[in-house]
Structure formats: structure tokens, C-alpha cells
Amino acid sequence: DVKVTQSSRYLVKRTGEKVFLECVQDMDHENMFWYRQDPGLGLRLIYFSYDVKMKEKGDIPEGYSVSREKKERFSLILESASTNQTSMYLCASSLDGASGGQGQYFGPGTRLTVT
Amino acid sequence: GDSVTQMEGPVTLSEEAFLTINCTYTATGYPSLFWYVQYPGEGLQLLLKATKADDKGSNKGFEATYRKETTSFHLEKGSVQVSDSAVYFCALSDANGGYQKVTFGTGTKLQVIP
């Protein structure tokens, strides 16, 4: 089975801090994604990557950046955390397209609180 | 742009009741359709999928049929259990500007009571 792991389940940071969220997948998937999940808004795509060192903006990239130095690892960076970035962050990976007909595999999520 | 509309929750059912969660979509292309499930404290898991019209996806007693004429992909289960309590997301995947983009609905929370 595909396994997607995220570095932390819960994280509390202060306003202005630089925050790193790490995601690792073990199935050699080409594509990786970062979403945030907020009540009533569903999942919103922040960034995705279809290859090492490649990245594309999603629907809400402002305030975030990403890094993909190795195929299995995709990092989300909050350059200067703000309270409106308090959310659940979900990492996902897929073998084809942005899912094609196969679907995405998700990590357990990181609940980030910015105070 | 693409969009997915789900019925608002929460949906509360007694154990062994019949479940329907409605999902309709709009898409510019010919999308693949999915249902994902999120149990408390976990990430999303793919529940079932359908890639073309009239396909029926099924898994763990859940079913959904890709209806192109009504642009719908309603989730059904004949007899729910307490362990089915979770949030269910309908999603579509569509080619958009050269890559496949996934659009999720806002989720429907299901509560099953004994």
C-alpha cells in the first residue's frame, strides 16, 4: 500500500515564525500536492509538483512556498506564519496526472495553530 | 471552471438505514469522479471511483454511478454501520491547461447512531 507520512500531527507556532511542513511518500509517485482543509470550504490546493524541482501554484499559493529536492519528499513552507494560516494541512501523492483515473493518496494531516 | 456540489450535512442515520449522499458536478471536459472518506483525525482515503459514463464504482458496500446526463455521482449504501461515521467528499479530476486538476466538494458529515 502507498504510504504518505507527514512530519507532525499537531503544530503550534507563533505569528511571524518560519514553518516547515514535511511530507514523504514511499511509492515513487511523480506527483505531490499540498492542500489546506477548513470547515465549510473543503480542500483547497496550495501547490503541487509533478517532478523533482518542479512546482506549480494551486488555487491559494499566497503566503506559502514549496520545495521538492527529492522525488519522495515535498515540503510546504510558511515564510512568516499568520493567524489566518491556522488550518489542517494535507499532503497527497498520485501516480498519474493530478490523479487521472487512479485517485490521490493522502497523509494523515498536520493541524497547525498559529498564535 | 469546474465545481462539485454536495448536500450539506450533517446527515444523521440509525444503524442499518439506507444512505444517499447527493453529488453533482460541472466540468469543462470529461472528468473522472471519486468519493473519498475521512475518518476522525485522519487524512482522506479513496473510497471508490468511476472514469466514464454509466460506470459504477463500488467498495465496502458503497456504490456510486457516473451519470453524465444528470452530471451526478450520488453515493449510496444499503445498510450503514456506526463505523461508517465519517466525512465524505465527492471529487472530480479533469484535464485543465495540460494537467489533471482535482476539484473537491465541501464534504458531508455522516453520523450513524446505534
XYZ file of N, CA and C in Angstrom:
687
model
N 0.827 -1.201 0.000
C 0.000 0.000 0.000
C 0.867 1.259 0.000
N 0.354 2.292 -0.662
C 1.031 3.581 -0.640
C 0.977 4.147 0.758
N 2.098 4.700 1.174
C 2.100 5.354 2.462
C 2.594 6.784 2.289
N 1.811 7.726 2.780
C 2.182 9.125 2.789
C 2.271 9.552 4.247
N 3.433 10.039 4.633
C 3.612 10.450 6.021
C 3.884 11.946 6.078
N 3.435 12.547 7.164
C 3.672 13.955 7.404
C 4.420 14.101 8.722
N 5.280 15.093 8.801
C 6.248 15.158 9.889
C 5.611 15.367 11.250
N 4.486 16.080 11.300
C 3.855 16.356 12.589
C 2.346 16.198 12.461
N 1.694 15.717 13.501
C 0.229 15.691 13.510
C -0.332 17.015 14.031
N 0.363 17.591 15.012
C -0.062 18.856 15.602
C 1.155 19.759 15.730
N 0.905 21.055 15.444
C 2.000 22.024 15.493
C 1.430 23.349 15.973
N 2.139 23.988 16.912
C 1.741 25.317 17.368
C 2.913 26.255 17.135
N 2.670 27.334 16.405
C 3.721 28.300 16.081
C 3.238 29.716 16.385
N 4.187 30.602 16.510
C 3.856 31.997 16.774
C 3.822 32.791 15.475
N 3.048 33.843 15.464
C 2.972 34.752 14.327
C 4.374 35.228 13.949
N 4.676 35.179 12.636
C 5.966 35.636 12.144
C 7.016 34.553 12.045
N 6.785 33.403 12.654
C 7.760 32.311 12.572
C 7.773 31.700 11.174
N 8.902 31.136 10.801
C 9.003 30.366 9.576
C 8.664 28.917 9.908
N 7.748 28.324 9.136
C 7.238 26.995 9.455
C 7.497 26.049 8.288
N 7.979 24.868 8.609
C 8.228 23.837 7.595
C 7.311 22.645 7.869
N 6.562 22.246 6.853
C 5.769 21.026 6.938
C 6.339 20.048 5.916
N 6.675 18.857 6.410
C 7.330 17.870 5.554
C 6.377 16.740 5.204
N 6.524 16.230 3.991
C 5.699 15.124 3.515
C 6.588 14.159 2.742
N 6.422 12.877 3.024
C 7.199 11.838 2.355
C 6.260 10.744 1.875
N 6.466 10.298 0.613
C 5.702 9.157 0.104
C 6.668 8.072 -0.337
N 6.216 6.815 -0.228
C 7.127 5.699 -0.428
C 6.817 4.868 -1.668
N 6.019 5.414 -2.597
C 5.622 4.609 -3.758
C 6.133 5.164 -5.072
N 7.145 6.019 -5.032
C 7.764 6.507 -6.263
C 6.773 7.283 -7.142
N 5.815 7.947 -6.511
C 4.840 8.734 -7.266
C 5.479 9.991 -7.830
N 5.054 10.333 -9.066
C 5.579 11.543 -9.700
C 5.006 12.815 -9.072
N 3.741 12.762 -8.730
C 3.007 13.972 -8.386
C 2.741 14.074 -6.891
N 2.945 15.272 -6.354
C 2.664 15.513 -4.941
C 1.958 16.846 -4.789
N 1.146 16.942 -3.727
C 0.231 18.077 -3.560
C 0.186 18.519 -2.104
N -0.055 19.793 -1.917
C -0.392 20.328 -0.593
C -1.740 21.018 -0.663
N -2.624 20.616 0.278
C -3.941 21.224 0.436
C -4.058 21.780 1.843
N -4.968 22.739 1.977
C -5.431 23.071 3.319
C -6.929 22.794 3.385
N -7.353 22.357 4.570
C -8.742 21.974 4.782
C -9.328 22.836 5.881
N -10.401 23.547 5.555
C -11.065 24.421 6.510
C -12.559 24.125 6.509
N -13.189 24.201 7.668
C -14.630 23.900 7.756
C -15.441 24.728 6.773
N -16.324 24.059 6.046
C -17.192 24.748 5.104
C -16.555 25.095 3.780
N -15.241 24.917 3.679
C -14.530 25.260 2.438
C -13.968 24.035 1.737
N -14.003 22.898 2.370
C -13.458 21.694 1.761
C -11.946 21.764 1.653
N -11.412 21.147 0.608
C -9.967 21.151 0.378
C -9.617 22.175 -0.695
N -8.591 22.940 -0.422
C -8.123 23.920 -1.396
C -6.652 23.655 -1.693
N -6.317 23.637 -2.975
C -4.966 23.305 -3.403
C -4.039 24.497 -3.248
N -2.921 24.279 -2.562
C -1.950 25.349 -2.336
C -0.880 25.319 -3.428
N -0.194 24.195 -3.531
C 0.840 23.975 -4.539
C 0.834 22.499 -4.926
N 1.360 22.221 -6.106
C 1.618 20.837 -6.455
C 2.917 20.741 -7.249
N 3.401 19.515 -7.369
C 4.661 19.272 -8.070
C 4.519 18.004 -8.885
N 4.929 18.046 -10.147
C 4.827 16.864 -10.997
C 6.198 16.240 -11.287
N 7.240 16.805 -10.689
C 8.574 16.237 -10.873
C 9.508 16.895 -9.864
N 10.660 16.288 -9.685
C 11.649 16.864 -8.779
C 12.015 18.271 -9.262
N 12.091 19.177 -8.319
C 12.443 20.581 -8.551
C 11.392 21.341 -9.365
N 10.273 20.716 -9.676
C 9.200 21.400 -10.386
C 8.088 21.725 -9.401
N 7.451 22.869 -9.576
C 6.343 23.241 -8.727
C 5.382 24.106 -9.520
N 4.109 24.001 -9.147
C 3.071 24.807 -9.782
C 2.153 25.364 -8.702
N 1.707 26.581 -8.885
C 0.787 27.183 -7.940
C -0.595 26.550 -8.083
N -1.232 26.376 -6.941
C -2.613 25.939 -6.938
C -3.549 27.130 -6.855
N -4.614 26.957 -6.117
C -5.636 27.996 -6.039
C -5.342 29.077 -4.996
N -4.567 28.717 -3.974
C -4.312 29.670 -2.886
C -2.843 29.661 -2.478
N -1.908 30.041 -3.352
C -0.494 29.939 -3.031
C 0.065 31.081 -2.173
N -0.704 32.137 -2.015
C -0.168 33.329 -1.337
C 0.216 33.002 0.109
N 1.426 33.408 0.473
C 1.908 33.178 1.833
C 2.620 31.846 2.025
N 2.704 31.062 0.942
C 3.315 29.740 1.010
C 4.382 29.594 -0.078
N 5.322 28.704 0.158
C 6.242 28.258 -0.874
C 6.459 26.763 -0.667
N 7.081 26.113 -1.641
C 7.312 24.670 -1.554
C 8.713 24.343 -2.043
N 9.121 23.133 -1.700
C 10.418 22.643 -2.138
C 10.309 21.161 -2.424
N 10.869 20.739 -3.555
C 10.909 19.313 -3.870
C 12.296 18.989 -4.432
N 13.206 18.656 -3.533
C 14.586 18.337 -3.888
C 14.751 16.855 -4.203
N 13.885 16.024 -3.630
C 13.904 14.590 -3.902
C 12.495 14.145 -4.277
N 12.415 13.091 -5.062
C 11.126 12.648 -5.578
C 10.149 12.308 -4.466
N 10.644 11.722 -3.380
C 9.744 11.241 -2.350
C 9.332 12.317 -1.337
N 9.935 13.472 -1.390
C 9.725 14.473 -0.335
C 9.228 15.795 -0.918
N 8.192 16.343 -0.289
C 7.602 17.610 -0.742
C 7.332 18.446 0.500
N 7.982 19.597 0.577
C 7.893 20.428 1.769
C 7.065 21.671 1.503
N 6.263 22.035 2.464
C 5.491 23.274 2.433
C 6.099 24.240 3.434
N 6.318 25.480 2.988
C 6.971 26.470 3.835
C 6.059 27.674 4.001
N 5.859 28.041 5.252
C 5.173 29.288 5.558
C 6.264 30.270 5.947
N 6.537 31.238 5.082
C 7.695 32.128 5.285
C 7.548 32.956 6.558
N 6.347 33.422 6.828
C 6.082 34.214 8.028
C 4.645 33.917 8.444
N 4.522 32.987 9.366
C 3.188 32.472 9.703
C 2.265 33.574 10.216
N 1.005 33.463 9.822
C -0.011 34.393 10.289
C -1.191 33.602 10.833
N -2.007 34.257 11.639
C -3.116 33.548 12.294
C -4.114 32.991 11.276
N -4.234 33.620 10.103
C -5.181 33.103 9.104
C -4.647 31.868 8.376
N -3.461 31.422 8.752
C -2.924 30.170 8.230
C -3.139 29.003 9.203
N -3.834 29.281 10.286
C -4.268 28.200 11.162
C -5.230 27.310 10.399
N -4.895 26.021 10.287
C -5.684 25.142 9.435
C -5.166 23.717 9.557
N -5.880 22.804 8.886
C -5.397 21.442 8.692
C -4.721 21.391 7.334
N -3.489 20.886 7.305
C -2.741 20.791 6.055
C -2.595 19.317 5.667
N -2.994 19.030 4.441
C -2.971 17.661 3.938
C -2.038 17.553 2.745
N -1.176 16.548 2.796
C -0.291 16.235 1.688
C -0.870 15.037 0.940
N -0.685 14.993 -0.374
C -1.174 13.863 -1.162
C -0.184 13.558 -2.276
N -0.257 12.338 -2.778
C 0.560 11.983 -3.934
C -0.289 11.173 -4.914
N 0.133 11.143 -6.170
C -0.561 10.332 -7.166
C 0.434 9.876 -8.219
N 0.058 8.771 -8.852
C 0.944 8.192 -9.847
C 0.834 8.924 -11.177
N -0.365 9.295 -11.556
C -0.591 9.850 -12.883
C -1.271 11.204 -12.827
N -1.037 12.015 -13.808
C -1.637 13.342 -13.934
C -1.726 14.009 -12.589
N -2.831 14.592 -12.208
C -3.071 15.053 -10.841
C -4.015 14.073 -10.199
N -4.270 13.017 -10.833
C -4.961 11.852 -10.312
C -5.416 10.992 -11.484
N -5.680 11.555 -12.606
C -6.162 10.780 -13.741
C -7.307 9.910 -13.318
N -7.246 8.626 -13.509
C -8.309 7.760 -13.056
C -7.956 7.014 -11.810
N -6.813 7.295 -11.187
C -6.338 6.464 -10.083
C -6.579 7.054 -8.711
N -6.792 8.347 -8.642
C -7.020 8.946 -7.342
C -5.735 9.342 -6.654
N -5.870 10.081 -5.579
C -4.736 10.559 -4.795
C -4.673 9.817 -3.466
N -3.471 9.725 -2.928
C -3.247 9.114 -1.636
C -2.835 10.213 -0.662
N -3.515 10.250 0.480
C -3.332 11.344 1.424
C -2.569 10.910 2.662
N -1.830 11.862 3.221
C -1.249 11.681 4.543
C -2.286 11.966 5.616
N -1.919 11.789 6.894
C -2.866 11.946 7.996
C -3.181 13.392 8.327
N -2.399 14.328 7.792
C -2.669 15.735 8.044
C -1.850 16.300 9.190
N -1.593 17.601 9.107
C -0.953 18.355 10.192
C -1.891 19.477 10.582
N -2.290 19.473 11.844
C -3.146 20.565 12.324
C -2.229 21.642 12.868
N -2.159 22.764 12.165
C -1.290 23.884 12.527
C -2.109 24.979 13.185
N -1.630 25.419 14.336
C -2.228 26.565 15.022
C -1.181 27.659 15.102
N -1.542 28.852 14.633
C -0.648 29.999 14.702
C -1.232 30.985 15.699
N -0.440 31.289 16.735
C -0.960 32.157 17.799
C -0.308 33.538 17.760
N -15.338 27.436 -14.556
C -14.442 26.424 -14.043
C -15.201 25.243 -13.500
N -14.455 24.222 -13.139
C -15.057 23.013 -12.578
C -15.586 23.263 -11.169
N -16.624 22.537 -10.803
C -17.151 22.640 -9.441
C -17.854 21.354 -9.056
N -17.909 21.118 -7.754
C -18.595 19.950 -7.200
C -19.506 20.434 -6.073
N -20.745 20.020 -6.112
C -21.724 20.417 -5.101
C -22.241 19.188 -4.377
N -22.103 19.206 -3.064
C -22.591 18.102 -2.239
C -23.694 18.602 -1.321
N -24.556 17.664 -0.902
C -25.564 18.024 0.074
C -24.884 18.384 1.393
N -25.448 19.357 2.066
C -24.868 19.789 3.331
C -25.210 18.800 4.421
N -24.322 18.656 5.362
C -24.600 17.798 6.489
C -24.834 18.625 7.738
N -24.802 17.981 8.913
C -24.577 16.543 8.997
C -25.805 15.722 8.645
N -25.549 14.519 8.174
C -26.603 13.550 7.933
C -26.566 12.562 9.091
N -27.678 12.417 9.771
C -27.755 11.514 10.916
C -28.704 10.371 10.589
N -28.210 9.149 10.703
C -28.997 7.958 10.398
C -28.872 6.946 11.519
N -29.881 6.120 11.637
C -29.796 4.981 12.547
C -29.067 3.840 11.841
N -28.442 2.997 12.650
C -27.752 1.841 12.093
C -28.719 1.028 11.233
N -28.211 0.516 10.117
C -28.934 -0.297 9.135
C -29.839 0.516 8.217
N -29.851 1.819 8.338
C -30.645 2.659 7.433
C -29.955 2.757 6.070
N -30.740 3.183 5.072
C -30.220 3.392 3.722
C -29.617 4.791 3.618
N -28.457 4.866 2.967
C -27.746 6.136 2.842
C -27.719 6.602 1.399
N -28.012 7.880 1.202
C -27.726 8.556 -0.064
C -27.096 9.895 0.249
N -25.954 10.168 -0.363
C -25.342 11.496 -0.304
C -25.260 11.996 -1.744
N -25.930 13.100 -1.999
C -26.002 13.623 -3.364
C -24.747 14.400 -3.741
N -24.357 14.247 -4.998
C -23.218 14.977 -5.543
C -23.514 15.302 -6.998
N -23.388 16.564 -7.354
C -23.483 16.970 -8.750
C -22.243 17.768 -9.111
N -21.949 17.831 -10.386
C -20.709 18.481 -10.797
C -20.922 19.290 -12.076
N -20.016 20.219 -12.292
C -19.868 20.871 -13.587
C -18.407 20.770 -13.974
N -18.183 20.482 -15.247
C -16.813 20.316 -15.718
C -16.739 20.699 -17.180
N -15.584 21.221 -17.578
C -15.412 21.628 -18.966
C -15.048 20.446 -19.852
N -14.437 19.443 -19.276
C -14.010 18.282 -20.048
C -14.838 17.060 -19.727
N -14.175 15.922 -19.731
C -14.835 14.647 -19.457
C -14.149 14.056 -18.230
N -14.640 14.382 -17.053
C -13.870 14.079 -15.842
C -13.965 12.641 -15.364
N -13.014 12.275 -14.519
C -13.149 11.096 -13.664
C -13.768 11.571 -12.351
N -14.538 10.701 -11.716
C -15.265 11.064 -10.492
C -14.860 10.148 -9.346
N -14.830 10.715 -8.145
C -14.346 9.992 -6.971
C -15.209 10.297 -5.750
N -15.219 9.345 -4.827
C -15.641 9.584 -3.464
C -14.480 9.242 -2.548
N -14.187 10.187 -1.647
C -13.188 9.981 -0.612
C -13.894 9.986 0.743
N -13.280 9.300 1.717
C -13.814 9.287 3.078
C -12.718 9.723 4.044
N -13.124 10.512 5.034
C -12.176 10.974 6.058
C -12.724 10.608 7.425
N -12.066 9.660 8.078
C -12.444 9.296 9.442
C -11.831 10.297 10.415
N -12.407 10.419 11.589
C -11.928 11.430 12.545
C -10.430 11.335 12.793
N -9.748 12.463 12.679
C -8.316 12.531 12.974
C -7.421 11.964 11.895
N -7.975 11.647 10.730
C -7.174 11.035 9.674
C -7.235 11.848 8.394
N -6.376 11.476 7.437
C -6.445 12.064 6.116
C -7.538 11.417 5.289
N -7.666 11.843 4.043
C -8.685 11.284 3.157
C -8.223 9.953 2.589
N -9.190 9.059 2.396
C -8.923 7.781 1.734
C -9.842 7.664 0.531
N -9.298 7.167 -0.568
C -10.122 6.938 -1.738
C -11.110 5.811 -1.449
N -12.395 6.079 -1.627
C -13.429 5.078 -1.361
C -13.825 4.351 -2.642
N -14.110 5.113 -3.694
C -14.449 4.499 -4.968
C -14.289 5.521 -6.076
N -14.295 5.032 -7.319
C -14.098 5.933 -8.448
C -14.814 5.397 -9.675
N -15.040 6.306 -10.642
C -15.607 5.937 -11.943
C -14.994 6.855 -12.991
N -14.633 6.298 -14.123
C -13.896 7.093 -15.100
C -14.682 7.412 -16.359
N -15.845 6.782 -16.557
C -16.635 7.116 -17.742
C -18.113 6.929 -17.447
N -18.924 7.487 -18.335
C -20.375 7.485 -18.145
C -20.901 6.067 -17.957
N -21.834 5.938 -17.003
C -22.515 4.688 -16.665
C -21.638 3.705 -15.896
N -20.388 4.049 -15.656
C -19.554 3.218 -14.782
C -20.117 3.260 -13.374
N -20.040 2.143 -12.672
C -20.416 2.106 -11.263
C -19.170 1.788 -10.453
N -18.837 2.681 -9.539
C -17.762 2.390 -8.593
C -18.360 1.774 -7.341
N -17.625 0.849 -6.723
C -18.141 0.229 -5.508
C -16.992 -0.205 -4.607
N -17.258 -0.156 -3.283
C -16.249 -0.550 -2.306
C -16.902 -0.556 -0.926
N -16.643 -1.560 -0.134
C -17.117 -1.654 1.255
C -18.628 -1.471 1.356
N -19.388 -1.889 0.365
C -20.841 -1.768 0.393
C -21.353 -0.443 -0.140
N -20.467 0.495 -0.424
C -20.846 1.775 -1.014
C -20.826 1.654 -2.538
N -21.741 2.408 -3.184
C -21.793 2.435 -4.637
C -22.075 3.850 -5.123
N -21.612 4.136 -6.338
C -21.971 5.395 -6.991
C -21.877 5.174 -8.492
N -22.832 5.727 -9.242
C -22.869 5.557 -10.688
C -22.666 6.898 -11.365
N -21.789 6.920 -12.339
C -21.445 8.115 -13.118
C -22.596 8.388 -14.084
N -23.357 9.447 -13.817
C -24.498 9.800 -14.671
C -24.185 11.081 -15.424
N -23.808 10.927 -16.677
C -23.406 12.094 -17.466
C -24.618 12.973 -17.783
N -25.778 12.353 -18.005
C -26.948 13.134 -18.415
C -27.453 14.050 -17.310
N -27.222 13.645 -16.055
C -27.649 14.477 -14.927
C -26.446 15.069 -14.192
N -25.263 14.871 -14.718
C -23.983 15.311 -14.098
C -23.991 15.039 -12.600
N -24.226 13.779 -12.269
C -24.319 13.406 -10.858
C -23.494 12.156 -10.564
N -23.173 12.004 -9.284
C -22.393 10.836 -8.824
C -22.784 10.601 -7.359
N -24.004 10.210 -7.139
C -24.546 10.071 -5.790
C -24.010 8.822 -5.101
N -23.657 8.966 -3.830
C -23.126 7.853 -3.045
C -24.266 7.155 -2.310
N -24.290 5.820 -2.363
C -25.349 5.058 -1.706
C -24.764 3.873 -0.951
N -25.464 3.513 0.134
C -25.163 2.276 0.854
C -26.460 1.739 1.418
N -26.656 0.457 1.283
C -27.930 -0.145 1.657
C -28.171 -0.217 3.151
N -27.095 -0.360 3.948
C -27.262 -0.559 5.379
C -26.021 -0.017 6.082
N -26.158 1.169 6.670
C -24.969 1.797 7.269
C -24.698 1.232 8.662
N -23.441 1.328 9.053
C -22.994 0.901 10.367
C -22.403 2.092 11.115
N -22.292 1.959 12.418
C -21.700 3.030 13.225
C -20.304 3.364 12.723
N -19.582 2.358 12.267
C -18.209 2.561 11.794
C -18.141 3.359 10.486
N -19.262 3.609 9.850
C -19.294 4.435 8.637
C -19.328 5.931 8.954
N -19.444 6.268 10.217
C -19.462 7.678 10.607
C -18.148 8.333 10.195
N -18.249 9.364 9.377
C -17.063 9.995 8.788
C -17.540 11.177 7.950
N -16.574 11.860 7.336
C -16.902 12.912 6.364
C -16.615 12.365 4.970
N -17.554 12.560 4.064
C -17.450 12.033 2.705
C -17.305 13.194 1.721
N -16.298 13.065 0.844
C -16.005 14.099 -0.140
C -16.202 13.544 -1.542
N -16.961 14.263 -2.334
C -17.070 13.974 -3.761
C -16.012 14.817 -4.479
N -15.417 14.260 -5.538
C -14.358 14.983 -6.238
C -14.362 14.618 -7.711
N -13.836 15.512 -8.511
C -13.652 15.201 -9.925
C -12.235 15.569 -10.339
N -11.771 14.860 -11.358
C -10.458 15.111 -11.936
C -10.641 15.383 -13.413
N -10.116 16.513 -13.862
C -10.373 16.942 -15.230
C -9.099 17.535 -15.800
N -8.820 17.273 -17.059
C -7.683 17.894 -17.719
C -7.960 19.379 -17.861
N -7.011 20.192 -17.433
C -7.219 21.634 -17.401
C -5.891 22.311 -17.677
N -5.729 22.879 -18.849
C -4.487 23.557 -19.165
C -3.299 22.628 -19.219
N -3.533 21.386 -19.562
C -2.413 20.469 -19.740
C -2.125 19.589 -18.547
N -2.807 19.786 -17.420
C -2.603 18.877 -16.308
C -3.956 18.538 -15.717
N -4.001 17.431 -15.011
C -5.245 16.985 -14.403
C -5.429 17.716 -13.080
N -6.500 18.451 -12.954
C -6.776 19.161 -11.709
C -7.902 18.450 -10.964
N -7.764 18.355 -9.665
C -8.794 17.729 -8.832
C -9.574 18.818 -8.118
N -10.896 18.725 -8.214
C -11.779 19.655 -7.521
C -12.609 18.866 -6.515
N -12.605 19.307 -5.266
C -13.323 18.613 -4.194
C -14.594 19.367 -3.825
N -15.603 18.612 -3.415
C -16.749 19.203 -2.757
C -16.387 19.588 -1.330
N -17.322 20.205 -0.628
C -17.044 20.699 0.722
C -17.186 19.624 1.786
N -17.635 18.450 1.407
C -17.744 17.356 2.360
C -19.109 17.264 3.009
N -19.519 16.043 3.307
C -20.776 15.782 4.007
C -20.471 14.880 5.194
N -20.794 15.366 6.385
C -20.552 14.578 7.582
C -21.704 13.613 7.822
N -21.366 12.351 8.013
C -22.356 11.310 8.298
C -22.189 10.845 9.729
N -23.285 10.855 10.476
C -23.296 10.314 11.830
C -24.280 9.157 11.862
N -23.800 7.993 12.267
C -24.653 6.816 12.382
C -24.786 6.479 13.856
N -26.035 6.429 14.317
C -26.277 6.165 15.742
C -26.807 4.747 15.926
N -26.408 4.090 17.015
C -26.809 2.692 17.233
C -28.316 2.565 17.475
